[in-house]
Coordinates of C-alpha atoms and ligand atoms in Angstrom, one line a residue:
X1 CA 1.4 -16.1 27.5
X2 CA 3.9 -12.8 27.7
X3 CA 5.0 -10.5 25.7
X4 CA 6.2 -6.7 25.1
X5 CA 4.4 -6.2 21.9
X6 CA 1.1 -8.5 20.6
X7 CA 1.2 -7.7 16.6
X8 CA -2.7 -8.3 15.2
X9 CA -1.7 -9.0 11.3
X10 CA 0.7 -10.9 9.2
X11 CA 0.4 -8.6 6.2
X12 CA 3.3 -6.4 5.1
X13 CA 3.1 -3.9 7.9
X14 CA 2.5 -6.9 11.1
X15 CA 5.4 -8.9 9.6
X16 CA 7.6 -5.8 8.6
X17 CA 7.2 -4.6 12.5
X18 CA 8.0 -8.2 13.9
X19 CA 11.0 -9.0 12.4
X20 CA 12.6 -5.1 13.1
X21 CA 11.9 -6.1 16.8
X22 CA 13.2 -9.4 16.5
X23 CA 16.1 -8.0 15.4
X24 CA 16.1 -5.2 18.3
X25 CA 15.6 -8.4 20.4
X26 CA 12.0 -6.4 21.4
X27 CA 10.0 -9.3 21.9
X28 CA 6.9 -10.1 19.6
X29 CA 3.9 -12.4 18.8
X30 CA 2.1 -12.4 15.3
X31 CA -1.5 -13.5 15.7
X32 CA -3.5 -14.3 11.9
X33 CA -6.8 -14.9 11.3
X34 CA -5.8 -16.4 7.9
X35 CA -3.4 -18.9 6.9
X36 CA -0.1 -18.3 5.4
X37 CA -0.8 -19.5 2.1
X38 CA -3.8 -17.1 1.6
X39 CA -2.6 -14.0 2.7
X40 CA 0.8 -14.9 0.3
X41 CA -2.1 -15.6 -2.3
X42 CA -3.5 -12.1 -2.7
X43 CA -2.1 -10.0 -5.5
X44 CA -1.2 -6.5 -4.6
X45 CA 0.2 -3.1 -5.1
X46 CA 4.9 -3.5 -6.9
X47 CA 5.8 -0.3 -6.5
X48 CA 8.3 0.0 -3.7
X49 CA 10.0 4.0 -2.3
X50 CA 13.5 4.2 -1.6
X51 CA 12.3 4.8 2.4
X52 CA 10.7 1.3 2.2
X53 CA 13.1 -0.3 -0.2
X54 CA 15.5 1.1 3.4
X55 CA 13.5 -0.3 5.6
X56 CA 13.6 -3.6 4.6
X57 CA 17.0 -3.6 4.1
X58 CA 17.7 -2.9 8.0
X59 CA 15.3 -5.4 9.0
X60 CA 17.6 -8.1 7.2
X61 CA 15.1 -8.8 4.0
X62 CA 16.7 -7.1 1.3
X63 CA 18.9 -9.4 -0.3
X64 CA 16.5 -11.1 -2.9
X65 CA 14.7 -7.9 -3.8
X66 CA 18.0 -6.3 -4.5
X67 CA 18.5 -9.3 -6.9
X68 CA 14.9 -9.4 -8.5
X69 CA 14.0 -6.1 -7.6
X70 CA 13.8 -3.6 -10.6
X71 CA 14.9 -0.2 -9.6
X72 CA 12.9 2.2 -12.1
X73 CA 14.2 5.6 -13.2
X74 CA 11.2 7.0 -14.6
X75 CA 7.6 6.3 -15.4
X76 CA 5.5 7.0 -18.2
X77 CA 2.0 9.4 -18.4
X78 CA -0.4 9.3 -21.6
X79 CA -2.4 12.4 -22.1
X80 CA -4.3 12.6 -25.0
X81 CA -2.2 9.9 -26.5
X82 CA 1.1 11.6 -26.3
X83 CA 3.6 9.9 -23.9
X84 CA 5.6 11.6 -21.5
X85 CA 8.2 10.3 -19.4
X86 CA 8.7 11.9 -16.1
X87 CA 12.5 11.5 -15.1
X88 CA 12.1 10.4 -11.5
X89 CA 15.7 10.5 -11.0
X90 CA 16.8 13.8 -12.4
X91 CA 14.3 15.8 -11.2
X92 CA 14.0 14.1 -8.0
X93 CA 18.4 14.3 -7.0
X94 CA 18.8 10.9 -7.7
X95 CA 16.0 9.0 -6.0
X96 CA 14.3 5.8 -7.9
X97 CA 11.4 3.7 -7.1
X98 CA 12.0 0.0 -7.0
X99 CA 9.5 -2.7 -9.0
X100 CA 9.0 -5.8 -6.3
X101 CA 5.5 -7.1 -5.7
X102 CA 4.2 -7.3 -2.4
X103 CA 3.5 -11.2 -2.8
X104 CA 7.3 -11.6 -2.6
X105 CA 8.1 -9.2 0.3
X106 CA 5.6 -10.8 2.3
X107 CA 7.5 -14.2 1.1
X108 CA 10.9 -12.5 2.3
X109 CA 9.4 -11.8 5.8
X110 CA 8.2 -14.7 6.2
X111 CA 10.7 -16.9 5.5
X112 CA 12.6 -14.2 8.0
X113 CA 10.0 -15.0 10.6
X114 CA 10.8 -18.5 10.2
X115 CA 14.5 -18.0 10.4
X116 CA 14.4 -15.6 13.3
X117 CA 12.3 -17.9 15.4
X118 CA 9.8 -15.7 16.8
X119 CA 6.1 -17.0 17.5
X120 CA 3.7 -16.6 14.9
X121 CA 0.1 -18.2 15.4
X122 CA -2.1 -18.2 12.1
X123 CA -5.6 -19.0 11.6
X124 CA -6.5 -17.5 14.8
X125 CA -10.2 -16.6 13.9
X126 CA -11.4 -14.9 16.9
X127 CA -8.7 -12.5 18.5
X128 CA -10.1 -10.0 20.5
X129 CA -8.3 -7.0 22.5
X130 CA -8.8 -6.3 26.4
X131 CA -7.9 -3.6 28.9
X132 CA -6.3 -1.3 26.2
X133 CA -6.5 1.7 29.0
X134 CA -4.7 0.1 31.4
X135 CA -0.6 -0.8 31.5
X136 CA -1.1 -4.8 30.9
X137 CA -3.2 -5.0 27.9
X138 CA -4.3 -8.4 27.0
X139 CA -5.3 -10.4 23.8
X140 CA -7.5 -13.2 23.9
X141 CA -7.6 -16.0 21.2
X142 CA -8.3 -19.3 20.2
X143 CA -5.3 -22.0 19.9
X144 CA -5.9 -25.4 19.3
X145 CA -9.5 -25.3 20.8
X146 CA -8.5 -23.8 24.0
X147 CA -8.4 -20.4 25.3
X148 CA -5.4 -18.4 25.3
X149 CA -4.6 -14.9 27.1
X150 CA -1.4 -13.1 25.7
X151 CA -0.5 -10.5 27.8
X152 CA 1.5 -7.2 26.5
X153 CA 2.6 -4.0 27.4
X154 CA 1.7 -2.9 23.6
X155 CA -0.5 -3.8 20.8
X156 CA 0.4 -3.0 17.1
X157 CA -3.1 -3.5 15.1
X158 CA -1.6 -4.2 11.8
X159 CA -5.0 -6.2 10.6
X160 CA -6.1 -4.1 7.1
X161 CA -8.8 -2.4 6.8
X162 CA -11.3 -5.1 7.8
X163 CA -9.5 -6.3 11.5
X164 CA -10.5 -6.0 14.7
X165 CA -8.1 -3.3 16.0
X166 CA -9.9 0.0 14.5
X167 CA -12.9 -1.7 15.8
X168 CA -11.9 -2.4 19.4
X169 CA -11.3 1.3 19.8
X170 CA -14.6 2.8 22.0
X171 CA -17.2 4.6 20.1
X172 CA -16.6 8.2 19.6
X173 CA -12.7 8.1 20.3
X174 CA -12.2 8.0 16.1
X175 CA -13.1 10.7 13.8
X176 CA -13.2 9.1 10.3
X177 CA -12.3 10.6 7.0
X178 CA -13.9 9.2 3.6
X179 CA -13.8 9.5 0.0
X180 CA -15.6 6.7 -2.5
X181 CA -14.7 7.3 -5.8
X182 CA -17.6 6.3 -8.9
X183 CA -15.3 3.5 -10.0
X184 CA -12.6 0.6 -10.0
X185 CA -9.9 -1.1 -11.0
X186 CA -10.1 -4.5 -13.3
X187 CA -6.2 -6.3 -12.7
X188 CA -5.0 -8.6 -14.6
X189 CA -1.7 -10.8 -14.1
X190 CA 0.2 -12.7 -16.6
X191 CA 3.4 -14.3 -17.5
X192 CA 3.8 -12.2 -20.7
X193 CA 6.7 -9.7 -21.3
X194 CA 5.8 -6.4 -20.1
X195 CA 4.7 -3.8 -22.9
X196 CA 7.3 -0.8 -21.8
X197 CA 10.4 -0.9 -19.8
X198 CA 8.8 1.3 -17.3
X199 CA 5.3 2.0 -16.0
X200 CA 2.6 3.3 -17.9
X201 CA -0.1 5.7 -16.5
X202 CA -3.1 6.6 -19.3
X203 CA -5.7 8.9 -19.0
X204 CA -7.9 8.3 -22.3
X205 CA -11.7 9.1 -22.8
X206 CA -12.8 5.5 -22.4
X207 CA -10.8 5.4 -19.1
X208 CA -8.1 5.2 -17.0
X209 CA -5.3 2.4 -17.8
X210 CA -1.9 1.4 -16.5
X211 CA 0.4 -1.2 -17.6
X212 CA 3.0 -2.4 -14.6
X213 CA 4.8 -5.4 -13.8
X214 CA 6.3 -7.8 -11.3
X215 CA 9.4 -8.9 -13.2
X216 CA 10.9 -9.5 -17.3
X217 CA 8.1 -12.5 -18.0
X218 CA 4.9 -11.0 -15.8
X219 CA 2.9 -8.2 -15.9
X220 CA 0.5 -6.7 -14.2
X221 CA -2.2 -4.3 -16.4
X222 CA -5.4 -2.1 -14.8
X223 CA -8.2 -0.7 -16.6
X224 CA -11.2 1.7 -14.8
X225 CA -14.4 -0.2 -14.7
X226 CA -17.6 1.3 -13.2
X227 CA -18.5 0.1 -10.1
X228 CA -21.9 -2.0 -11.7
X229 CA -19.0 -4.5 -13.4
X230 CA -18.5 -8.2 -12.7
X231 CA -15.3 -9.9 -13.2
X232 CA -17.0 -12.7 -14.7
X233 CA -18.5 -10.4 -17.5
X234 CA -15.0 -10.1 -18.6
X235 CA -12.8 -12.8 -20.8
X236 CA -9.1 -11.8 -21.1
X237 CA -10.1 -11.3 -24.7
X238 CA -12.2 -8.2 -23.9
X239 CA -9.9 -7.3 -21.5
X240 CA -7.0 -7.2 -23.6
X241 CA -9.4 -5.7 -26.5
X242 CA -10.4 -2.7 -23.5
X243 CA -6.6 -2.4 -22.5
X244 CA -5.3 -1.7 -26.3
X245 CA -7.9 1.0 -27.1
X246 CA -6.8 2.9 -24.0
X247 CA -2.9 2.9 -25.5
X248 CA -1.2 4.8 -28.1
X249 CA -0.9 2.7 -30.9
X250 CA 3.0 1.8 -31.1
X251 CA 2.2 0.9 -26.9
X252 CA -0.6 -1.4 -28.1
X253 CA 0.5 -2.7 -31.4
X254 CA 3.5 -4.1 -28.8
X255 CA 1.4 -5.8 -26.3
X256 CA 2.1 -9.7 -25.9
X257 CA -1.0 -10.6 -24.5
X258 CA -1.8 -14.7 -22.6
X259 CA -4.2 -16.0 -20.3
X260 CA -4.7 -14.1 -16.8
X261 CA -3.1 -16.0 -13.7
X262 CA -5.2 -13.5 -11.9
X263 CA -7.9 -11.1 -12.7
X264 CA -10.2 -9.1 -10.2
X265 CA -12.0 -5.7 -9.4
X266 CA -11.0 -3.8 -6.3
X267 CA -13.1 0.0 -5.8
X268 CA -11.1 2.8 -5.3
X269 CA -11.7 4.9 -1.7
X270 CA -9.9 7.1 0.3
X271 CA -9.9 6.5 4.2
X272 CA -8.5 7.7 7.4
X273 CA -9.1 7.5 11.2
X274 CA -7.7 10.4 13.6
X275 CA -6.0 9.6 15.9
X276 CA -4.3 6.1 14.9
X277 CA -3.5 5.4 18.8
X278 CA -6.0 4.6 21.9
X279 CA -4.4 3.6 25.2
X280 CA -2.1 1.2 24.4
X281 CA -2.9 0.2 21.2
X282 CA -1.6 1.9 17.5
X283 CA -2.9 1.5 14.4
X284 CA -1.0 0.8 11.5
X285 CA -1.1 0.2 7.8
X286 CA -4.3 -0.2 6.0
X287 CA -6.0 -0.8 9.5
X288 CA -5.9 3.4 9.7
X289 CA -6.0 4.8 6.0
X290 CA -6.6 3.3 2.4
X291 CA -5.4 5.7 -0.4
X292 CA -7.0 4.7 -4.3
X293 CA -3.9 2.5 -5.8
X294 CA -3.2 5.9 -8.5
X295 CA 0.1 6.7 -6.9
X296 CA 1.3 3.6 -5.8
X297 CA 1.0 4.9 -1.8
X298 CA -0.7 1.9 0.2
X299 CA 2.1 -0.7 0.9
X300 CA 4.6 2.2 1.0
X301 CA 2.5 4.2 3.5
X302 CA 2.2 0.9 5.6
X303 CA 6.0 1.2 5.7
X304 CA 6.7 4.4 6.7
X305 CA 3.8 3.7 10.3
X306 CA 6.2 0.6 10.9
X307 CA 9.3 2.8 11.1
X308 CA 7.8 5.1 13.2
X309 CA 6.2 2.7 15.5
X310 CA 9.8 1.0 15.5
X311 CA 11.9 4.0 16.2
X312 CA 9.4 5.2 18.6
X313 CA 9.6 1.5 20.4
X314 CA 13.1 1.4 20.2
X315 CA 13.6 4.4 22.4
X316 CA 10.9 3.5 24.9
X317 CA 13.0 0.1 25.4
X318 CA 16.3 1.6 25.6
X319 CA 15.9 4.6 27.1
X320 CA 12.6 4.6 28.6
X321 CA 11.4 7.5 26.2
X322 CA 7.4 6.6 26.7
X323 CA 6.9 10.7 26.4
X324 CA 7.1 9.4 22.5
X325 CA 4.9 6.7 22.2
X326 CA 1.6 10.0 22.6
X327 CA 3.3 11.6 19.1
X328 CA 2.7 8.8 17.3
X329 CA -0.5 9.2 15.5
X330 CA 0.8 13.2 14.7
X331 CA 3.8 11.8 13.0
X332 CA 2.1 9.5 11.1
X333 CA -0.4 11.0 9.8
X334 CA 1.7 14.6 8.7
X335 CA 3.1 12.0 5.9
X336 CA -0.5 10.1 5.7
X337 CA -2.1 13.0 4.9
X338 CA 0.4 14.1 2.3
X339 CA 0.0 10.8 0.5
X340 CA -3.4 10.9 0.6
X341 CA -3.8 14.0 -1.2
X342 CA -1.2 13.0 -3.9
X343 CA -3.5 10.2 -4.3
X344 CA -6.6 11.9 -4.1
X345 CA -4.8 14.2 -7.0
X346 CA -3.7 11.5 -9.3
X347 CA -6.9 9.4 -9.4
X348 CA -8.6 13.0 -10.3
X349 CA -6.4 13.9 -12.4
X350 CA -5.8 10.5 -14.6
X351 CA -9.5 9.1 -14.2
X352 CA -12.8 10.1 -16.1
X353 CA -15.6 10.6 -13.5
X354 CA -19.5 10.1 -14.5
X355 CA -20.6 13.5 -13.7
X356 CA -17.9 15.7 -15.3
X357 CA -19.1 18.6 -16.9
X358 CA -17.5 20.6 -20.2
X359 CA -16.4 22.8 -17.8
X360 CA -14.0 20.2 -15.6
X361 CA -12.9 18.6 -18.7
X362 CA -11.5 22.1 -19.9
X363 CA -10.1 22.4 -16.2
X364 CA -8.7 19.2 -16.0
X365 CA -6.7 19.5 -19.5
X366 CA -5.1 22.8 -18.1
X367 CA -4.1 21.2 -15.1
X368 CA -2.3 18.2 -16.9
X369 CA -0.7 20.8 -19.2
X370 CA 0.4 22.7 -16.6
X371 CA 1.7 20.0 -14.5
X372 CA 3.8 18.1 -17.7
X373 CA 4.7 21.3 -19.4
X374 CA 6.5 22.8 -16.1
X375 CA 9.3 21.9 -14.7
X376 CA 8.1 22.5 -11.2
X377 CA 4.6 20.5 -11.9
X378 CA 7.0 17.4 -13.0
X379 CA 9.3 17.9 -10.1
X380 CA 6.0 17.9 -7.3
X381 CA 4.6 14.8 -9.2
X382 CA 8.1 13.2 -9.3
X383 CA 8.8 14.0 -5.5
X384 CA 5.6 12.6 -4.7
X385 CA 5.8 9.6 -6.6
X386 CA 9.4 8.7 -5.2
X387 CA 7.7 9.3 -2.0
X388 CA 8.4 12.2 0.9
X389 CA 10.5 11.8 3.5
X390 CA 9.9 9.9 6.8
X391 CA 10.0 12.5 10.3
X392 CA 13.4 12.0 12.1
X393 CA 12.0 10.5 15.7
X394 CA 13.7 12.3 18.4
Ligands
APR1 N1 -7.2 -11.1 13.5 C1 -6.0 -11.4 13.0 N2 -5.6 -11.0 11.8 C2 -6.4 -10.3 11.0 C3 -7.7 -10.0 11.5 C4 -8.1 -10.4 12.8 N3 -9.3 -10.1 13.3 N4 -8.3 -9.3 10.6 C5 -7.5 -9.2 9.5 N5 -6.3 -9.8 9.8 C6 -5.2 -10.0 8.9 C7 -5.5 -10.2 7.5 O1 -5.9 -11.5 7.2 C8 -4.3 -9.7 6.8 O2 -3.4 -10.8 6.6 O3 -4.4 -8.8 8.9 C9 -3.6 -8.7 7.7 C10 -3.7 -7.3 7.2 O4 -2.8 -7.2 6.1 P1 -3.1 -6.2 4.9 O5 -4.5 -6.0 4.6 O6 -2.2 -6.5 3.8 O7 -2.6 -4.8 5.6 P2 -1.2 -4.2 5.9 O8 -0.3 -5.2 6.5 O9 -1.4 -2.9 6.6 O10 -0.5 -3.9 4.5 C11 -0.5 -2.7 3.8 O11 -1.6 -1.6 2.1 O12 -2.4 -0.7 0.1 C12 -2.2 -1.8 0.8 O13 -1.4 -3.4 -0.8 C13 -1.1 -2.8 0.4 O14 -2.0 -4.7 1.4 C14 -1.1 -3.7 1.6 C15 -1.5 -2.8 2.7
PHB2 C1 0.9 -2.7 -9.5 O1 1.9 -3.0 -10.1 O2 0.0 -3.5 -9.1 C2 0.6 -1.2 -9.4 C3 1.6 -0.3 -9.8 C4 1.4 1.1 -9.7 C5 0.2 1.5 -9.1 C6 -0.8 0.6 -8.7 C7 -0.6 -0.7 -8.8 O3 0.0 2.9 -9.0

């Protein structure tokens, strides 16, 4: 089997990639280790920047989101149960962030996929990469119970955080940057109206909350657990019961609470491997960095490595350019790096750790005066939030 680019990962940033180069007429193959089904079964981050609300647009996939899509003009912060409403687009020129879950922009590319033709192969268990130094790499897999050999002149690793792609780089090639935080996050999903127009971001003593959504009828609500918790230990009762305290009243008295469709706990941890290239093969998406979910960064930052990866293909197949396929891990991770520390920031700033001292607490207090009180603080948080502009590749 031939190709110019073997894609390891049909989650948001393997599928987004695909179907830009289908349309570029770059041909592709998707290889999965899971069925379609399950990866369109995970819940995940909503929260979509203008760049990536762009992106999918010029890949073709736009049109439903633009329908069901909620494009937000703000969001809300709770400090010491006072709510303040950053306006993202006045203090940001205009820009907005737009509310679509991921469940359905994976839907969207994948029905795209379909439509587009190109070959996908999923539940391929046991892919494994070959010859990433030299100019034919080559992906071996199981199809059907006999051995397969894709051959490629590029490989996009676009297989999360646990795939094979980081992992097929050589030992000492990666230098890998870490941060576990002393807690997680409890989600819960329902088909209940949500609370507030916009999203709701609450630092309170007992812990962080944040109320979000996926449309008018579901919702999507977070509270910080500690990492000893089980999922099973909490009923939606408590949970509800947990989510209310951590509200202003008027927010909680308005809550329409119902049975979870989903509920589970995912740790927080910031991650990143330098450089996200080796050979032939680039890293992208959650298979090179994981920010904590506080600003809303992960699928978005998945996005902005698939545009450069594209733009960066795009010239090598037009116009030979392969001088720019070596600045692709430098461009990346300029706006990686960026998001990571926004992240970083907010989980810091919004979150009560175990071991903070009178001292931080005084600290921290100053900082979220400072930031809500100022007109430059709200502008850097907004700016952020909206997300930072993608490098021109030239
Ligand atoms: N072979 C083939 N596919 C694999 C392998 C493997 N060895 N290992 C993992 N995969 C698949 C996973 O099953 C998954 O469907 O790769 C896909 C990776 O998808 P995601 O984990 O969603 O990662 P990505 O596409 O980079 O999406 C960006 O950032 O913050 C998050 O919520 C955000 O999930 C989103 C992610
Ligand atoms: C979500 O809707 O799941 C969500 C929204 C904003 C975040 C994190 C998660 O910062």
């Amino acid at each position: 089997m031939n190709t110019c680019i073997a894609i390891i990962g049909a989650g948001p940033s393997g599928l987004l990639l695909g179907q830009l180069l289908q349309r570029a007429g770059i041909d592709n193959v998707i290889l999965e280790r899971q069925s379609a089904d399950y990866v369109l079964g995970r819940i995940r981050a909503g929260v979509l920047e203008q760049g990536m609300v762009d992106l999918l647009h010029e890949a073709g996939v736009g049109e439903r989101m633009m329908r069901e899509g909620e494009v937000h003009d703000g969001v809300e912060l709770v400090v010491d149960g006072r709510r303040e409403r950053l306006d993202l687009h006045g203090l940001t020129g205009g820009r907005t962030v737009t509310v679509y879950g991921q469940t359905e922009v994976t839907r969207d590319l994948m029905q795209a996929r379909r439509d587009s033709g190109g070959r996908t192969f999923y539940e391929v268990p046991d892919v494994s990469l070959h010859d990433l130094d030299s100019d034919r790499p080559r992906v071996r897999f199981t199809l059907d119970g006999e051995p397969v050999e894709l051959s490629c002149d590029y490989i996009a690793g676009c297989d999360g955080y646990h795939g094979i792609s980081r992992q097929s780089i050589p030992a000492g090639v990666l230098q890998t940057f870490e941060r576990v935080y002393p807690f997680g996050w409890l989600g819960l999903l329902s088909d209940t109206p949500p609370v507030n127009p916009e999203l709701i971001y609450a630092s309170h003593p007992r812990g962080f909350a944040l109320c979000s959504m996926r449309s008018p009828t579901r919702s999507r609500y977070y509270v910080q657990v500690g990492l000893d918790e089980r999922v099973e230990d909490w009923s939606d009762e408590r949970f509800w019961d947990e989510l209310k305290r951590r509200l202003p009243e008027e927010v909680a008295g308005q809550l329409v609470t119902g049975p979870s469709l989903e509920k589970s706990i995912a740790p927080l941890r910031s991650f990143v491997v330098e450089p996200m290239q080796h050979g032939r093969l680039f890293l992208l998406g959650d298979a090179a960095h994981i920010v904590p979910p506080t600003g809303a960064k992960g699928l978005n930052l998945a996005a902005s490595d698939v545009s450069t990866l594209y733009r960066i293909l795009l010239k090598v197949y037009r116009d030979g350019r392969t001088d720019l396929l070596a600045r692709y891990s430098a461009i990346c991770l300029r706006r990686i790096w960026k998001a990571e520390r926004f992240s970083w920031w907010m989980t810091r700033l919004l979150h009560r750790f175990p071991d903070t001292d009178p001292f931080d607490e005084r600290i921290l207090r100053a900082e979220l005066d400072y930031v809500l009180g100022s007109e430059a603080g709200r502008r850097t948080l907004a700016e952020n939030y909206v997300g930072l502009p993608y490098e021109a590749i030239e």
